Each structure stands twice: as C-alpha cells, then as structure tokens.
Amino acid sequence: MALRPVSEAEAAALAQQVKDEVRHAWRGYKQYAWGHDALSPLSKKPRDWYEHSLLMTPVDALDTLMIMGLKEEADEARELIAQQLNFDQDMYVQNFEITIRLLGGLLSAYQISGDARLLDKAEDLGKRLLPVFDSPTGMPYTHVNLRTGKVRGKLSNPAETGTLVLEFGMLSRLTGKPVYFEKSKRALVATYKAASPLGLVGSTIDVETGRWTDTGAHIGGGIDSYYEYLNKCWRLFGDMECKAMWEHSIKGMNQALADQRGSALWYGHADMATGVRSKTQYGALDAFMPALLALGGDMKRAKALQESGLRMWRLHGIEPESLDYASMTVQSPGYALRPEIVESAYYLHHYTGNPRYRAMGREFWEAFVRYCRTEAGYAALKDVRSKEQEDSMESFVFAETFKYFYLLFAPKSALNFDAVTFNTEAHPLHLPAAPAAH
C-alpha cells in the first residue's frame, strides 16, 4: 500500500487537528479528573498512581500545551501545579517514572516559561529522590519514600538505573548544585560497567551486588532508554565519556541484536554475554530505535527499521505492544497510546526532509483518532485485532504522542530541534541553562 504524499497545506491542517484533539483530551481531563494524576477515559473517573495525586497529567502536558500555543490550557495547568503540587508525602514512588515524567516535565516547562515556581518544585523533588542512589554500586533502588527518604526495590533494570542523567544533570545546571549530575552519571556508568564485552546489558540487575539476574539483551522496555541516554548525555552535556560508552554499545547492538530478515531489518533479543539470539520479538517500545539511530547518524539502519515499524503497524491497522517478526504474529496485543513510532517518523523527517515520514505520520494519526478517540479523551486498546478500548489514558499521551504528532506536521519553527534534547518522556531540555522565551 503506497503512502500518499502530504502537501504543506495538508500538514498545516493536520497540525491544527492535533492541537484540536489535545484540547479535546485536556477538556476531558479537566472535567472529570482535575487535580488527579490521570483520567480513565471510558468510565470518566479520575485515577491516581499513589495515595496522593502528583498531578501527573498536568505536569506531563504542560510543555506540550506551551509549544502548541494553547495558552489558556497551559496557564491553568501551570497554576494548578504551582498551587497544589506537593511532594511532601509519606508514600513510596517509583524513581524512574517520577524522574522522566515529573522532574523532566517541571524542568522543561520552567525553561520554556521562566516561571521560577516550577524550578522550585523540581528542586524539591530532586532532593527527595536523591536517597535512591545510596546503594553499594551507586545504581538506584527502584522506589523511595518522598517524605522519609527510605528506599526499597533492589532488583532493577538498565532503563531504571540509566535513564536519569538528563533530568538530574539539568537540575544541577539550573541550581548550580553538582550532586544531582554526579549521582545520576555514576549510576549510568555503573550500569555500563556491568555490560558484557559486547556493550550489551541484560534485563534485570541487583543494584546492591551489581549482578545480573536476567541476562536477556534487547532494545525494548526495561532497557530502551538506557541506550538513548548514553547518546543524549553526550548530546546535551557534551560528555565525552558518554559518547565513548554509546559508540561501544551501539556497535554491540548492531552486531548481536540487529536481525536482517530478507529485505527487512529488525532488532531482536539475544543473550548479553554470548550474543546468541533468543527471541524474534519487536514491539511498540522498540520503535524508538529508528529515532536513536538517526540521532547517532546511522540513517541507513534508521530508515530500514522504520519501514519494519510501518509493517508492524499495518498488520492490524495499529501497532501491537509486541510482535514475533519471524512469523509476523502478535504476541502482546494491546496498544497503550505509545509515541515511539511517531517519534521516529519525526526524527527521520527532520533529518532527511523526506515527505514519506509525514505520510507515515498521517497514516498513524488517522488510525490513532479512529480507534482511540472517546467522548472524554483518548483510550488505549486492549487488543489491536478487535480494536476493543481499555479504560486508560496515560499522561505520556500528552507529553509524547500528541507532541510528536504535532511537531511532525508543524513547521520546523514550532520547536528548534537542534537546540534541544528530548528526555525519554519527550520533555525538551536545552543548554545554556537559562530560561528561554519561547
């Protein structure tokens, strides 16, 4: 099935449509879940992650609302955050998700708006998260109590141990306190040092001993953003140690995980030590890889892998969570409103200027609206084969999915790609660390 080219006029209309849909989903959140972490879009009820709301959706959405010029929505989100977001809570939270969504969101929104209240909240949060790094290896525990600083969860994964340096590093730059960068960088280096000679990491590691309890290597959930941050730590901070770690790691990934099947390129699973292939599995989270390959300058593989992502999407008209690419059968049938394939289309369009990627984006967008739109917002799918909806609208739909769709269709002036580095939740960060007028 050929992709129809997208004219400039059509791209502008699509960008406007994305904005309209963001407004629709935001109104649903505002009407049914205001002050809570998220909206359950089918039951029209609020949902919180923990005992107390941490305003996950408003914080994750804020920079997107500002980038789109949705001033009224951005202002009400910002005031809600400034007045009500309180991290002094006696509850355990997951360090990784809180870092990429909340710390990243607050820092990015501060840089765009210059509102010092957002930086104050970010610093308060950063301080409360610091105890996670007090393990024998320097790799973080998975959970911390925001009030007491007690930690728990010694079995972790490379994404959770190695995806913190952009957010904590920016906090260091913006506050002038090096401790945040130092501890998060130490955790990233410790994760890399535990890798195999190929530069591959496994799926589960004990942060107290540094031993792997699962040596399965891949680029999917639980590992994905570790590799992303090796590259982006170099991009954002000019860190040469990260550059060297990235170059070693990508070589091993291309050697052991890349899997050429006929004319199609995939990245599968292998043992981290031997490089022996263990699974022919690729999915929605793996679909960030074309963007990362493009960022690393490997356009040939980036383009080939994005074509495989398109095949995965077209199998049932929207991508599944995971696929066996050898048999082209669905393994995990849900669709959680994930952004990664759109992110890759945006990066490839930015770097190549090829209209093919906007055409892909339109195909993704039309399916996204057709199958996931609800009266109150957007709903995940339980099964991409039946298109049955699920009562879930994660905050990342605002932070990432809508943002990447918008940036793909909007003119390049909507956001200066070369001046920012997106964290793994698509919050743009930039140096010099002075707030920039948007």
Coordinates of C-alpha atoms in Angstrom, one line a residue, residues 52-54 84-91 124-125 128 145-148:
H52 CA -1.9 11.3 46.8
S53 CA -2.1 12.8 43.4
L54 CA 1.2 14.1 41.9
Q84 CA -1.3 22.2 44.5
L85 CA 1.7 20.0 43.6
N86 CA 3.1 18.9 46.9
F87 CA 5.9 16.3 47.2
D88 CA 5.9 16.2 51.0
Q89 CA 4.0 12.9 51.0
D90 CA 4.6 9.8 53.2
M91 CA 4.5 7.4 50.3
D124 CA 12.2 19.9 46.0
L125 CA 11.5 16.7 44.1
R128 CA 13.6 13.9 47.8
N145 CA 9.5 7.4 50.2
L146 CA 9.2 11.1 49.3
R147 CA 8.9 12.2 52.9
T148 CA 11.2 9.8 54.9

